[in-house]
Coordinates of C-alpha atoms in Angstrom, one line a residue:
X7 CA 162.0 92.8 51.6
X8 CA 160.6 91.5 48.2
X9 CA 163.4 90.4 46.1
X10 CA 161.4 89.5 42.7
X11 CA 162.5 93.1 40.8
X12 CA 159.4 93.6 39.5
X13 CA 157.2 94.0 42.6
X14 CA 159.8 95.7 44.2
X15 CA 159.9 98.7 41.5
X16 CA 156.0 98.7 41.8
X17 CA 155.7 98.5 45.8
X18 CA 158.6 101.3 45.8
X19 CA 156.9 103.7 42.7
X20 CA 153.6 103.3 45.3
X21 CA 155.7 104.9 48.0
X22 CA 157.3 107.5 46.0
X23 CA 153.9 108.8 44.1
X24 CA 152.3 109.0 47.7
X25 CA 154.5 112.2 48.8
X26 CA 152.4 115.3 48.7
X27 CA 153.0 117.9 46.5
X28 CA 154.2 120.2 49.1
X29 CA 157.2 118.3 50.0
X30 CA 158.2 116.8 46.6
X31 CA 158.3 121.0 45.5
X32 CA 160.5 121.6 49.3
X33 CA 162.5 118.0 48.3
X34 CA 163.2 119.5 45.0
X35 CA 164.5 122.5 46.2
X36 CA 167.0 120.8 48.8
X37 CA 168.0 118.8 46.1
X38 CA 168.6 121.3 44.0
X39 CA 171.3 122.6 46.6
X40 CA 173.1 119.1 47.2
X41 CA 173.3 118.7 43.2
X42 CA 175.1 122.0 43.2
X43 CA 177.4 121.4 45.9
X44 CA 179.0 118.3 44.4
X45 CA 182.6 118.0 44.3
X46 CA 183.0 117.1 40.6
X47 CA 179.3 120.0 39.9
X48 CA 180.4 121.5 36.6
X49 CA 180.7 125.0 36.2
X50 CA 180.7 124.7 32.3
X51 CA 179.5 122.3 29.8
X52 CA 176.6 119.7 29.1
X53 CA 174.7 118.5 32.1
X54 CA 171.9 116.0 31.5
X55 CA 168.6 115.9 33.7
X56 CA 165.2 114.1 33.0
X57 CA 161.4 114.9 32.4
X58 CA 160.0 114.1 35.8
X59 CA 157.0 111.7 36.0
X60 CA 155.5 108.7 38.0
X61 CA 155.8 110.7 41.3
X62 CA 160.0 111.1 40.5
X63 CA 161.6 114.3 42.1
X64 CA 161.5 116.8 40.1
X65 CA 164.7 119.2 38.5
X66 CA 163.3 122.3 37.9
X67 CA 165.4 123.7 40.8
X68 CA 168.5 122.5 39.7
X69 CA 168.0 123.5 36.1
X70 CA 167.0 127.1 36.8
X71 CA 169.9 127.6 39.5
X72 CA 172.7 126.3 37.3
X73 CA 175.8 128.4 36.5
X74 CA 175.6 130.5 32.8
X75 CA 178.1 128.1 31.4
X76 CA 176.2 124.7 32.1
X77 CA 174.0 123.7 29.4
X78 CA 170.8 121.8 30.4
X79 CA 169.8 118.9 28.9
X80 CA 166.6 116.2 28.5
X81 CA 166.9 112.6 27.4
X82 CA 165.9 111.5 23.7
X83 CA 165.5 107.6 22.9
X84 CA 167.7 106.9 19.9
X85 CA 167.8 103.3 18.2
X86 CA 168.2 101.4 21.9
X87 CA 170.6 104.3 23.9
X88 CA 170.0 107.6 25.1
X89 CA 171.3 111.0 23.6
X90 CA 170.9 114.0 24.7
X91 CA 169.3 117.4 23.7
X92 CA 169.7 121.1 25.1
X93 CA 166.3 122.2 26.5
X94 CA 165.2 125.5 28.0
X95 CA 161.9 125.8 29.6
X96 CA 159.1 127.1 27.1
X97 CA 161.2 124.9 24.0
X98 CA 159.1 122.5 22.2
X99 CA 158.7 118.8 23.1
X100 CA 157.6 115.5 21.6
X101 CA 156.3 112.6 23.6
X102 CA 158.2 109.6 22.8
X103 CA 157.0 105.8 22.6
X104 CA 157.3 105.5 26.3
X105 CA 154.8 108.9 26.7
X106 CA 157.9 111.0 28.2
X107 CA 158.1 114.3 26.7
X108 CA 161.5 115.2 24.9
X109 CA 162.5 117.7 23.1
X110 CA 161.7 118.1 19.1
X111 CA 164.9 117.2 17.9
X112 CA 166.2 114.6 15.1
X113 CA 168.0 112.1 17.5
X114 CA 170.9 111.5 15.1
X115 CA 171.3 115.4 16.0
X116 CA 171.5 114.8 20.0
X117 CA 174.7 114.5 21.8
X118 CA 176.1 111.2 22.6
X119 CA 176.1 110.5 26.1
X120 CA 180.0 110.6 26.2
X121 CA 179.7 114.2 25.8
X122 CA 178.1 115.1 29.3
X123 CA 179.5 116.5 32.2
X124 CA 177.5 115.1 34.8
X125 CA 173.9 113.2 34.0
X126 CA 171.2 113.3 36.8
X127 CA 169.3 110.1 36.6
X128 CA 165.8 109.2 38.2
X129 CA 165.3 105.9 40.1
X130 CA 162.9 103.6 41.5
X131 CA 165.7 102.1 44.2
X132 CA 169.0 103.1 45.8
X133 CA 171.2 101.9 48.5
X134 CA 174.1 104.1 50.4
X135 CA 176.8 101.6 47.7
X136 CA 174.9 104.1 44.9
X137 CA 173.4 101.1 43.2
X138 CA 170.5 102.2 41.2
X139 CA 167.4 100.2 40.2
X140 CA 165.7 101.9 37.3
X141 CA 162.4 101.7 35.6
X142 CA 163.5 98.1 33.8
X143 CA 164.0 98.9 30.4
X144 CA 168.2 99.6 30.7
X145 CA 168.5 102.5 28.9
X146 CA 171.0 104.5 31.3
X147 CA 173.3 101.1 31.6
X148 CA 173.0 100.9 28.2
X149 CA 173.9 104.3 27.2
X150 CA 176.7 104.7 29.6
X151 CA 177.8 101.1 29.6
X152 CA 181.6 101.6 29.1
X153 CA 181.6 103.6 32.8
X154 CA 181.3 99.5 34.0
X155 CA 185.2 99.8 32.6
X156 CA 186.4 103.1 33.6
X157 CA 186.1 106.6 35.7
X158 CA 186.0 108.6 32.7
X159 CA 182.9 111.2 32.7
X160 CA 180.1 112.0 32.6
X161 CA 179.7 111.8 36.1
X162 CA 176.6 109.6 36.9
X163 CA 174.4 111.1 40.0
X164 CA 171.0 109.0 40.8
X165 CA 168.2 110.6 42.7
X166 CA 165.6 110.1 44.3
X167 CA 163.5 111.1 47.6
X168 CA 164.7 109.4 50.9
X169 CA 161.6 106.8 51.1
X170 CA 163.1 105.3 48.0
X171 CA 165.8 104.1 50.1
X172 CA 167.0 99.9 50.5
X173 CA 169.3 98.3 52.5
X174 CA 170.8 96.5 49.1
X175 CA 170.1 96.6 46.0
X176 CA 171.0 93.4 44.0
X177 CA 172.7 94.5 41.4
X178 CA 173.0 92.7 38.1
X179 CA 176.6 92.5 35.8
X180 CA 174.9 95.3 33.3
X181 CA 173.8 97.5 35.7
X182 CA 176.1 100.7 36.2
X183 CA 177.0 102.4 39.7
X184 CA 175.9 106.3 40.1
X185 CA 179.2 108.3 41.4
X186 CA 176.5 109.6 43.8
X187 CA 173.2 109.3 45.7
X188 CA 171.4 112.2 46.4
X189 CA 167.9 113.2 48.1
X190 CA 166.7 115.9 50.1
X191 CA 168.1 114.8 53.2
X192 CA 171.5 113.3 52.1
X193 CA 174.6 113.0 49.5
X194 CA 176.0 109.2 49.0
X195 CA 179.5 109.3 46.8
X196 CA 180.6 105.9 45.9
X197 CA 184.1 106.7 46.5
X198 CA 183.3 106.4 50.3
X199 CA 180.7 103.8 50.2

């Protein structure tokens, strides 16, 4: 297994932009029914989900399946954390500096991140422990950083497909641990990892 993080996120973003589009659509859609099914799934509230890109599963199922009182949610970069804006399919986007839309909103505007129910994060890595390995840049451990020191929500759910699977992940004293793992094929909680 390569161990030097940055050829690992590249040799994994190979495998995970190799699915076809037929089963990343049928991987969303399973997906979509394990998001749902979590214990701690809001029925009400602020969920956050992502702009799917670089071969990452995408949410579309999840977002059009959630229940009337869940309000959906895309990332916007503000200063060096996320916050986050309600988005409906059809609403206007920007693309930020990193080329990922968002939507047309003044960031100061956006929610802070404490203010989530549940945020759906994409990764390059997992293990079955819910460690996450991310793009690099640290904006998820930045942005929900104070989760290193307590249980409070947002609940923090990685995803990814199956193939993005590791044995370990080595994680790193900033990095923060999803609640849960899920793909199409399985549901991780860290509570019994």
């Amino acid at each position: 297994m390569l161990s030097d993080r940055p050829e690992l996120r590249a040799a994994l973003r190979v495998l995970r932009r190799a699915i076809p589009v037929p089963l990343r659509m049928s991987a969303a859609d399973a997906l979509a029914n394990r998001l749902l099914e979590l214990p701690f799934a809001p029925g009400i509230g602020h969920v956050a989900g992502y702009w799917a890109m670089d071969g990452e599963i995408p949410l579309h199922s999840w977002q059009l399946r959630l229940p009337k009182g869940v309000s959906y949610c895309l990332p916007v970069l503000h200063d060096q954390v996320l916050r986050f804006a309600p988005w409906r399919a059809g609403e206007p986007l920007v693309t930020n500096r990193f080329g990922i839309p968002e939507p047309d909103v003044d960031p100061v505007m956006a929610l802070p991140a404490e203010s989530m129910s549940m945020v759906v994060m994409p990764l390059v890595g997992f293990d079955a422990s819910c460690n996450r390995l991310g793009m690099g840049g640290g904006w998820y451990d930045r942005s929900f950083a104070a989760r290193r020191a307590s249980s409070a929500p947002p609940w923090l759910v990685g995803v990814g497909f199956e193939v993005q699977r590791m044995d370990r992940i080595q994680t790193q004293e900033w990095d923060v641990r999803a609640d849960a793992i899920c793909t199409e094929v399985e549901t991780m909680l860290a509570d019994s990892a």
